[in-house]
mmCIF file of C-alpha atoms and ligand atoms in Angstrom:
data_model
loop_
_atom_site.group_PDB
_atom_site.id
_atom_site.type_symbol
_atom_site.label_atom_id
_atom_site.label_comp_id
_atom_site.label_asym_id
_atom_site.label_seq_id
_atom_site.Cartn_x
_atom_site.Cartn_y
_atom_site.Cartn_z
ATOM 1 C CA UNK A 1 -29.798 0.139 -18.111
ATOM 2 C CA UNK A 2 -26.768 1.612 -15.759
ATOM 3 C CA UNK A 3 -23.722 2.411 -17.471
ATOM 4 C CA UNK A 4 -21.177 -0.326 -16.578
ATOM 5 C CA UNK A 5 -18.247 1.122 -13.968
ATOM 6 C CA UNK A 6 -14.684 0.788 -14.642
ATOM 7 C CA UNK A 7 -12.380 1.895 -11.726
ATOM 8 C CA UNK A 8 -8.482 3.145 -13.111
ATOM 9 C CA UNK A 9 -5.968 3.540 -9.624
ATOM 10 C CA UNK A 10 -3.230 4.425 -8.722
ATOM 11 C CA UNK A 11 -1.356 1.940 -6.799
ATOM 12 C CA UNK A 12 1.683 3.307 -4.350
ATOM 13 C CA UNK A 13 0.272 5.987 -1.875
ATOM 14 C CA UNK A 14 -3.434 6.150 -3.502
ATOM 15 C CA UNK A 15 -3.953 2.146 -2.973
ATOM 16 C CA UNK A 16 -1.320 0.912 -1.260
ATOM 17 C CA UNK A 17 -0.516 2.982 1.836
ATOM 18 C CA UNK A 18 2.686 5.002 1.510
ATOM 19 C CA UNK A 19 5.110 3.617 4.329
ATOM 20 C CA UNK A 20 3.878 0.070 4.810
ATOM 21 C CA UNK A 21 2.405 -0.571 1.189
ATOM 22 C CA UNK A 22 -0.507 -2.343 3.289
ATOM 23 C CA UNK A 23 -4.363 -1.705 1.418
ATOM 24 C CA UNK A 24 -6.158 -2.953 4.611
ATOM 25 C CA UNK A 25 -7.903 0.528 4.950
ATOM 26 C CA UNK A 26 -9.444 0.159 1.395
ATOM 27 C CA UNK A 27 -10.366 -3.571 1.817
ATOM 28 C CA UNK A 28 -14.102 -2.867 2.413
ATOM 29 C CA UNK A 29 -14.128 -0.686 -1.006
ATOM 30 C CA UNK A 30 -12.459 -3.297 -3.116
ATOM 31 C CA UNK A 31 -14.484 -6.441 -2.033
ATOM 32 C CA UNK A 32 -17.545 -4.306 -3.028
ATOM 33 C CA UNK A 33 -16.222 -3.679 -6.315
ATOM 34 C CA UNK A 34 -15.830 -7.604 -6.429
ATOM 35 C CA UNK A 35 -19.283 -7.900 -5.384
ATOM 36 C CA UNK A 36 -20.642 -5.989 -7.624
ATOM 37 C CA UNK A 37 -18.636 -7.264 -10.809
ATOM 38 C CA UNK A 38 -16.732 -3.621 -11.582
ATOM 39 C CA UNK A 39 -13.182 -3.574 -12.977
ATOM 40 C CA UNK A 40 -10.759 -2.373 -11.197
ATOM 41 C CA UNK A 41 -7.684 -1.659 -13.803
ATOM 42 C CA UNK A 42 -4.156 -0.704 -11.662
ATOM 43 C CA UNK A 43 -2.406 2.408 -13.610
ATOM 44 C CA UNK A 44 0.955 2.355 -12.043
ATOM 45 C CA UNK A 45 4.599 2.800 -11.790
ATOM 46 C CA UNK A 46 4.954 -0.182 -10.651
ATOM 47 C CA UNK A 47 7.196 -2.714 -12.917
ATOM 48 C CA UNK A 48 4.962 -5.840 -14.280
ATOM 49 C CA UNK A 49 6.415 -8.077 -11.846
ATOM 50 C CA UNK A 50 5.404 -5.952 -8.764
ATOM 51 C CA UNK A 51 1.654 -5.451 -10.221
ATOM 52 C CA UNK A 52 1.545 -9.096 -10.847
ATOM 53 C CA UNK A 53 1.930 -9.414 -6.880
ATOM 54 C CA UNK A 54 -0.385 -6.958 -6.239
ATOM 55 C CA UNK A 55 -3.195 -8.397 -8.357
ATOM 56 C CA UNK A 56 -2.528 -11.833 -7.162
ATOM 57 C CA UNK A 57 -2.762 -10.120 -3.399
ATOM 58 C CA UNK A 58 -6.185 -8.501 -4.081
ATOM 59 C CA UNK A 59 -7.489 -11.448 -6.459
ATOM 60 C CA UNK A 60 -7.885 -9.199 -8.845
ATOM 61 C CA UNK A 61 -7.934 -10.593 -12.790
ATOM 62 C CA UNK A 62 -8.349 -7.390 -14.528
ATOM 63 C CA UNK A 63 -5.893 -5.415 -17.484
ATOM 64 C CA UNK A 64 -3.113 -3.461 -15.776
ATOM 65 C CA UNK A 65 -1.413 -0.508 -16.847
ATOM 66 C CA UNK A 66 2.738 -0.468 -15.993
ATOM 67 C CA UNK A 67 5.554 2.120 -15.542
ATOM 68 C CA UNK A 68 3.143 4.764 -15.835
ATOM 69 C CA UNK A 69 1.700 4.122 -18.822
ATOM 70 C CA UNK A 70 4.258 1.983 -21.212
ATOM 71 C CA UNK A 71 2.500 -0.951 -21.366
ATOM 72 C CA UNK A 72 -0.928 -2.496 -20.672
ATOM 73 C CA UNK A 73 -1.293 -6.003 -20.182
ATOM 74 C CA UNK A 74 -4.403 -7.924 -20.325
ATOM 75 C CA UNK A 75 -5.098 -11.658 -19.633
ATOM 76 C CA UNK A 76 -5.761 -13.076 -22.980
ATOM 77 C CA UNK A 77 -9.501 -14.183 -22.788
ATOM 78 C CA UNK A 78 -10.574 -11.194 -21.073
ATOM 79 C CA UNK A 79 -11.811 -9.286 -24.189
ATOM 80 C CA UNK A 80 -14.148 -11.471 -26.886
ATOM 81 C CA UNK A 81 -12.609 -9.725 -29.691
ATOM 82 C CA UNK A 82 -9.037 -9.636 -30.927
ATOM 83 C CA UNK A 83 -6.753 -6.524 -30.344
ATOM 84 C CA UNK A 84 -4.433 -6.174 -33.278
ATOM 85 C CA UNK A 85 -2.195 -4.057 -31.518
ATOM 86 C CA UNK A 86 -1.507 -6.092 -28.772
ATOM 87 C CA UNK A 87 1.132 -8.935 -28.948
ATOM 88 C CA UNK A 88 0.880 -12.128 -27.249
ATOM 89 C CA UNK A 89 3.206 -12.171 -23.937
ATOM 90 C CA UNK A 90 2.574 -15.375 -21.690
ATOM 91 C CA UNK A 91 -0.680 -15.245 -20.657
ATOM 92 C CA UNK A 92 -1.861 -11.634 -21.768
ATOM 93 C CA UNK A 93 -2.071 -9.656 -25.185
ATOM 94 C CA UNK A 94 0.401 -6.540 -24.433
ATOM 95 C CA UNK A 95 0.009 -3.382 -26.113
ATOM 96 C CA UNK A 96 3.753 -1.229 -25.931
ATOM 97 C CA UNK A 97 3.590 2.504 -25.583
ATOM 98 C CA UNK A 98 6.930 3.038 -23.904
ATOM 99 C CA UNK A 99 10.701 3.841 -24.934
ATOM 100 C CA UNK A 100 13.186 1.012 -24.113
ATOM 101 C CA UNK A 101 14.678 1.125 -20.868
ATOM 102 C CA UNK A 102 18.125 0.423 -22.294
ATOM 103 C CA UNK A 103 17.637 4.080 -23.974
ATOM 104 C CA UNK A 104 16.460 6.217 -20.708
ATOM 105 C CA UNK A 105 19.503 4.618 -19.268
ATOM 106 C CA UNK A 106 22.095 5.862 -21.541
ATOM 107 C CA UNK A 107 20.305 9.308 -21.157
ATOM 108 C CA UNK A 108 20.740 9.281 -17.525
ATOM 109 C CA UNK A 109 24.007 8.132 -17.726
ATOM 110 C CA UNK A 110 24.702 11.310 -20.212
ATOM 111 C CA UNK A 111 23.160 13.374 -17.647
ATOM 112 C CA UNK A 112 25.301 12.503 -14.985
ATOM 113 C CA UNK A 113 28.344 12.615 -16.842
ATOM 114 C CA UNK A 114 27.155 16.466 -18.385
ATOM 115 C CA UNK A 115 24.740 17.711 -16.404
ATOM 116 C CA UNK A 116 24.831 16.882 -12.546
ATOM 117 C CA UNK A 117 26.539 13.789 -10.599
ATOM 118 C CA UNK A 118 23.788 13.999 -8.102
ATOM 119 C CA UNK A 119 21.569 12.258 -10.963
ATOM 120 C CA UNK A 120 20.920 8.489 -9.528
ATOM 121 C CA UNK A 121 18.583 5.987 -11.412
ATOM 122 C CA UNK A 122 17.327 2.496 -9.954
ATOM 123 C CA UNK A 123 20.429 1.025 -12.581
ATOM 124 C CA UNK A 124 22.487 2.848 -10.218
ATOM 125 C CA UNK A 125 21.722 1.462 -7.150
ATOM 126 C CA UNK A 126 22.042 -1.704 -5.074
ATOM 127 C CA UNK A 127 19.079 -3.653 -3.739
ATOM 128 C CA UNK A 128 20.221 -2.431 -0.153
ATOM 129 C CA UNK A 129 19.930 1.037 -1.429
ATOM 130 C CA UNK A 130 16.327 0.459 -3.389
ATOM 131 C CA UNK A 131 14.847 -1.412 0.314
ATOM 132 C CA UNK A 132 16.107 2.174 1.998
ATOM 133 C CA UNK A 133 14.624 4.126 -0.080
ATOM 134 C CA UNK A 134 11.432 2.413 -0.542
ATOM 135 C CA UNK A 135 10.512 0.765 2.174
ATOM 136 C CA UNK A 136 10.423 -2.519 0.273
ATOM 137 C CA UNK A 137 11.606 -6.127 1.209
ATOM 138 C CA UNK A 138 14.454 -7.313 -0.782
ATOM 139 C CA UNK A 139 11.873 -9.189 -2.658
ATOM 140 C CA UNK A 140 10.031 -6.732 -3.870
ATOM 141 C CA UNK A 141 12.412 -4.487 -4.114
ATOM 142 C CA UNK A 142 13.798 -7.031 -6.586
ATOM 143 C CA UNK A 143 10.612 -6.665 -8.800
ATOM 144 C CA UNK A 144 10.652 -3.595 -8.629
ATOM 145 C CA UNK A 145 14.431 -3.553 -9.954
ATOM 146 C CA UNK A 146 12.511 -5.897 -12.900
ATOM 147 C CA UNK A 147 12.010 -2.502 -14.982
ATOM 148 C CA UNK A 148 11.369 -2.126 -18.917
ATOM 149 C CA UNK A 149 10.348 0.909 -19.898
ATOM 150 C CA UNK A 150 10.810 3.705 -17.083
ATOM 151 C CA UNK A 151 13.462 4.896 -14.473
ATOM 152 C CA UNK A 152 13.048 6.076 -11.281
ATOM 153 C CA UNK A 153 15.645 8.001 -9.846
ATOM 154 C CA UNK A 154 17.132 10.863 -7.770
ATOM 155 C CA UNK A 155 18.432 14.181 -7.962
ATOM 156 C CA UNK A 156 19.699 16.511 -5.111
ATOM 157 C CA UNK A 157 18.482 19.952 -5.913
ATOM 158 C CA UNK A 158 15.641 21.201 -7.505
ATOM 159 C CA UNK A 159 17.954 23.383 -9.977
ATOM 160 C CA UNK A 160 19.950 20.160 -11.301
ATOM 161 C CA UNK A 161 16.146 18.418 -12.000
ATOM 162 C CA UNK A 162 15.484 21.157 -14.236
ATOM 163 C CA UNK A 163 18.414 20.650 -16.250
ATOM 164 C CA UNK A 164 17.365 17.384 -16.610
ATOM 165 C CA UNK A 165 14.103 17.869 -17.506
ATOM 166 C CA UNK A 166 15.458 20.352 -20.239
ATOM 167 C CA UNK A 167 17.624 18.106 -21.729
ATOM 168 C CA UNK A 168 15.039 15.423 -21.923
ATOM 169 C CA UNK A 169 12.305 17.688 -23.832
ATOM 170 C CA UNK A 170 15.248 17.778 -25.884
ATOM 171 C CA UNK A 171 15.873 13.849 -26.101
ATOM 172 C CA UNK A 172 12.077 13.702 -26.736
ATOM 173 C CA UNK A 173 11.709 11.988 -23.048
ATOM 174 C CA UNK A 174 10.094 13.081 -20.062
ATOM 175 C CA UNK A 175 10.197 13.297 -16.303
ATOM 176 C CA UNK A 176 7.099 12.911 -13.867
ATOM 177 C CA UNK A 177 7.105 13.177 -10.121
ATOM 178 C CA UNK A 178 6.112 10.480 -8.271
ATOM 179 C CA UNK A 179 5.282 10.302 -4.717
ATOM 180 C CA UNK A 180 8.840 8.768 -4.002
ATOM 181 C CA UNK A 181 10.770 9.497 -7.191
ATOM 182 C CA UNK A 182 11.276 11.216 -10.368
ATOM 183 C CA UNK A 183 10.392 8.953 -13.136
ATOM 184 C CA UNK A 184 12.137 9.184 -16.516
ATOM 185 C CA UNK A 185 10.139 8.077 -19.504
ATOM 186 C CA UNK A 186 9.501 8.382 -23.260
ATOM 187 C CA UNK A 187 6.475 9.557 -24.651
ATOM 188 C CA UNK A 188 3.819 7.491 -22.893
ATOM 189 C CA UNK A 189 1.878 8.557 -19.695
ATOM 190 C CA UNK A 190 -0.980 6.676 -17.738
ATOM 191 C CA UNK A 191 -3.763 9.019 -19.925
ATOM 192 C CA UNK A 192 -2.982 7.517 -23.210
ATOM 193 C CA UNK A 193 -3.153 4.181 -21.839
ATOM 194 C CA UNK A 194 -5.899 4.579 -19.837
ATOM 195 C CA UNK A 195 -7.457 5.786 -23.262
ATOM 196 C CA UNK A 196 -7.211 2.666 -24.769
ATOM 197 C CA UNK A 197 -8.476 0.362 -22.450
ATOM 198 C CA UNK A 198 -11.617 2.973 -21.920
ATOM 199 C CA UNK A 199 -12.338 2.245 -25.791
ATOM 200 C CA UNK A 200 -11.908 -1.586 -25.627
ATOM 201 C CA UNK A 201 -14.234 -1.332 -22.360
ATOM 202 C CA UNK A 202 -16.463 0.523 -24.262
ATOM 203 C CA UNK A 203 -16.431 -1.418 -27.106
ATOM 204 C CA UNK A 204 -17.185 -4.716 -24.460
ATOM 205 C CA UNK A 205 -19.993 -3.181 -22.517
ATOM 206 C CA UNK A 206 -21.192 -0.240 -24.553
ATOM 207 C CA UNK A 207 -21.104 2.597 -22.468
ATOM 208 C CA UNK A 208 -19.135 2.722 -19.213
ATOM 209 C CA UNK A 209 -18.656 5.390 -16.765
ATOM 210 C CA UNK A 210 -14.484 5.653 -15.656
ATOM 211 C CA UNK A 211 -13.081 6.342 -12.843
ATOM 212 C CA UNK A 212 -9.476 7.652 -11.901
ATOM 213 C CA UNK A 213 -7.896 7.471 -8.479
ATOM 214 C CA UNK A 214 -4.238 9.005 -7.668
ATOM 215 C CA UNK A 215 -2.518 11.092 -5.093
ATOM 216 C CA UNK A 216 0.532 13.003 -7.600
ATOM 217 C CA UNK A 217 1.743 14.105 -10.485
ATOM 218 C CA UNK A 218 2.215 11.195 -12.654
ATOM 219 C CA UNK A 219 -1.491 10.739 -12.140
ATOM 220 C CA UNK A 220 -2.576 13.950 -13.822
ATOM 221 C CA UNK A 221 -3.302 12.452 -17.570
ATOM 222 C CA UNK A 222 -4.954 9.608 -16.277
ATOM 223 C CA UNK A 223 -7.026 11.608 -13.779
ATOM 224 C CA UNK A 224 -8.198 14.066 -16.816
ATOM 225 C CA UNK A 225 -9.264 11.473 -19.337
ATOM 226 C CA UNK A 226 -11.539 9.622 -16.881
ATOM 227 C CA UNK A 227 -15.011 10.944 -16.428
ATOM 228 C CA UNK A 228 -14.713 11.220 -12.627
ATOM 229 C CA UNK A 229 -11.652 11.904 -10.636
ATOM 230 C CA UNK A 230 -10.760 11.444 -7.472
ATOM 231 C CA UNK A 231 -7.185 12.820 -5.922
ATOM 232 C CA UNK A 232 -6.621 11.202 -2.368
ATOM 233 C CA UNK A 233 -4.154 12.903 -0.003
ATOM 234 C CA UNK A 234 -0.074 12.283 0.494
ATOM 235 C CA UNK A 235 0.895 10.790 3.622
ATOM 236 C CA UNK A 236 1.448 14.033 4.818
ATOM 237 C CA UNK A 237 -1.965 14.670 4.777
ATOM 238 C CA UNK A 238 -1.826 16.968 1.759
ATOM 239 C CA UNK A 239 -3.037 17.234 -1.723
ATOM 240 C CA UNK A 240 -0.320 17.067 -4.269
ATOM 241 C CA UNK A 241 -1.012 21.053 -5.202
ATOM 242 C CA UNK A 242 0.621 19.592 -9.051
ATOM 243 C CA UNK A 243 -3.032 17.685 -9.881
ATOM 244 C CA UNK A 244 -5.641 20.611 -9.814
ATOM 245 C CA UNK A 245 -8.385 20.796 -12.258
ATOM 246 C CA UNK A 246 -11.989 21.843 -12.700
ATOM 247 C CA UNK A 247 -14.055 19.170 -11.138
ATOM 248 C CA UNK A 248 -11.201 16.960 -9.571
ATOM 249 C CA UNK A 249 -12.908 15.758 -6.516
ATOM 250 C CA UNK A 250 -10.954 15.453 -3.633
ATOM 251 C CA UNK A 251 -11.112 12.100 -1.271
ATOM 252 C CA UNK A 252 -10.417 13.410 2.676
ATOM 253 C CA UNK A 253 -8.698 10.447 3.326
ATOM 254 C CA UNK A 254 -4.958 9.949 3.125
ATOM 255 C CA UNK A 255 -3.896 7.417 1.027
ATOM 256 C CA UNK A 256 -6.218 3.794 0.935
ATOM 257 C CA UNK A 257 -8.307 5.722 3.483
ATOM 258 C CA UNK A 258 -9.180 8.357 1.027
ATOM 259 C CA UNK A 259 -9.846 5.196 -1.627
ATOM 260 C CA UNK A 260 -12.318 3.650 0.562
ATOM 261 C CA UNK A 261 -14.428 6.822 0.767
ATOM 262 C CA UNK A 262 -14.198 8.044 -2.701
ATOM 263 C CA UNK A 263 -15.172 4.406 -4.088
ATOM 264 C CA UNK A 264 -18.172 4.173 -1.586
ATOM 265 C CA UNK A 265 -19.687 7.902 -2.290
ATOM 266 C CA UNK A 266 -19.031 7.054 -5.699
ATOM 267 C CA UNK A 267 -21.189 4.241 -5.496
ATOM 268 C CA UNK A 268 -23.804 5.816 -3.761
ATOM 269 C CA UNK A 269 -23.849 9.125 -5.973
ATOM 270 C CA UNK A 270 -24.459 6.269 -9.039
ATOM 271 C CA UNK A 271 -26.919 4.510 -6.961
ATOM 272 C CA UNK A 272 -25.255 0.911 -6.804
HETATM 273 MG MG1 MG B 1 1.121 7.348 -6.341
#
């Protein structure tokens, strides 16, 4: 029997295109994964309010991985067999990896009082400021203002990010580039929760053969722990030259473009 197929992705600029956040291009590639009955499990940045869009926009009734990594939620009949680490939230079992966004906060605020004023966090800003810089409606950037466990934010000089990033080694937290900003974080990255779920699927259907999608940095851990990866480009129609690995295969397409390819040679190289 075929080892059972279980897609991890990226969501902004892998899935989602960068500027317009539209996923028309990968359309084709995700109604096939419908078809076909494969998971496709979001690993994202994204706060759970914006995923929750997202999934509802795609149909999609699969776990989801948040804020890179810090939590994974999974609708609560999905798995026949309990999960003692999860907790019941609503309608999922949630299983925490990630440091208290009240805490990153006071360490960005230290930073900007110590280290640089340049340093700006979503807490910062106003939801005029988050629509500029994203792109994003005032109602999503409102979701995406609905954060728990991981702050984007801004420096202006390459010098005054690696001060940060010092200091937060130091504080035990860390800083990932995203493909719009630097994310601050505890210890918890999209690999170690991509980990988890790859052992529940596992435990579900046996064996299963995972996938990893992303276009940057904050993709990397996921993008290792999977048994095929796939790196699409930026919107600039280059690879982020931080993901580079033995066997990384890289998609030609920018973006959902790139998706749609790498999901249907995937396919065909596993003979679905
Ligand atoms: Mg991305």
């Amino acid at each position: 029997m075929k080892k059972k197929i279980v897609i991890f992705s990226d969501l902004d600029s892998t899935l989602l295109e960068h500027h317009s956040y539209s996923f028309e291009a990968a359309r084709p590639a995700i109604d096939l994964l419908h078809q076909l009955g494969l998971p496709l499990v979001f690993c994202t940045s994204k706060t759970r309010a914006e995923t929750e869009y997202w999934r509802e926009k795609m149909r999609n009734h699969h776990p989801f991985i948040v804020e890179n990594g810090a939590a994974i939620y999974i609708p609560s009949d999905y798995f026949p067999f309990p999960i003692p680490e999860a907790k019941e939230v609503s309608d999922y079992l949630r299983i925490e990896l990630g440091t208290p966004y009240k805490k990153l906060r006071e360490f960005l605020i230290f930073c900007r009082n110590h280290i640089t004023p340049s340093v700006r966090g979503f807490g910062d800003m106003s939801l005029e400021e988050i629509m500029s810089l994203t792109g994003l409606s005032a109602e999503m950037a409102a979701l995406a203002r609905e954060r728990e466990y991981d702050e984007p934010f801004v420096a202006q000089e390459d010098k005054e990010l690696n001060l940060v990033k010092r200091e937060a080694e130091k504080a035990g937290l860390k800083i990932l580039g995203g493909s719009r900003f630097n994310h601050l974080a505890g210890n918890n990255d999209k690999g170690k929760a991509v980990l988890i779920l790859k052992n529940l699927y596992t435990r579900y259907y046996g064996s299963i053969t995972s996938i990893g999608i992303g276009d940057s940095h904050n993709d990397l851990a996921m993008l290792k722990i999977v048994d095929q990866a796939f790196l699409v480009k930026q919107y600039n129609g280059n690879y982020d030259h931080r993901v580079a690995f033995r066997g990384l295969n890289y998609a030609q397409g920018i973006g959902p473009e790139g998706w749609r390819e790498a999901i249907f040679l995937l396919l065909k190289n596993l003979g679905r």
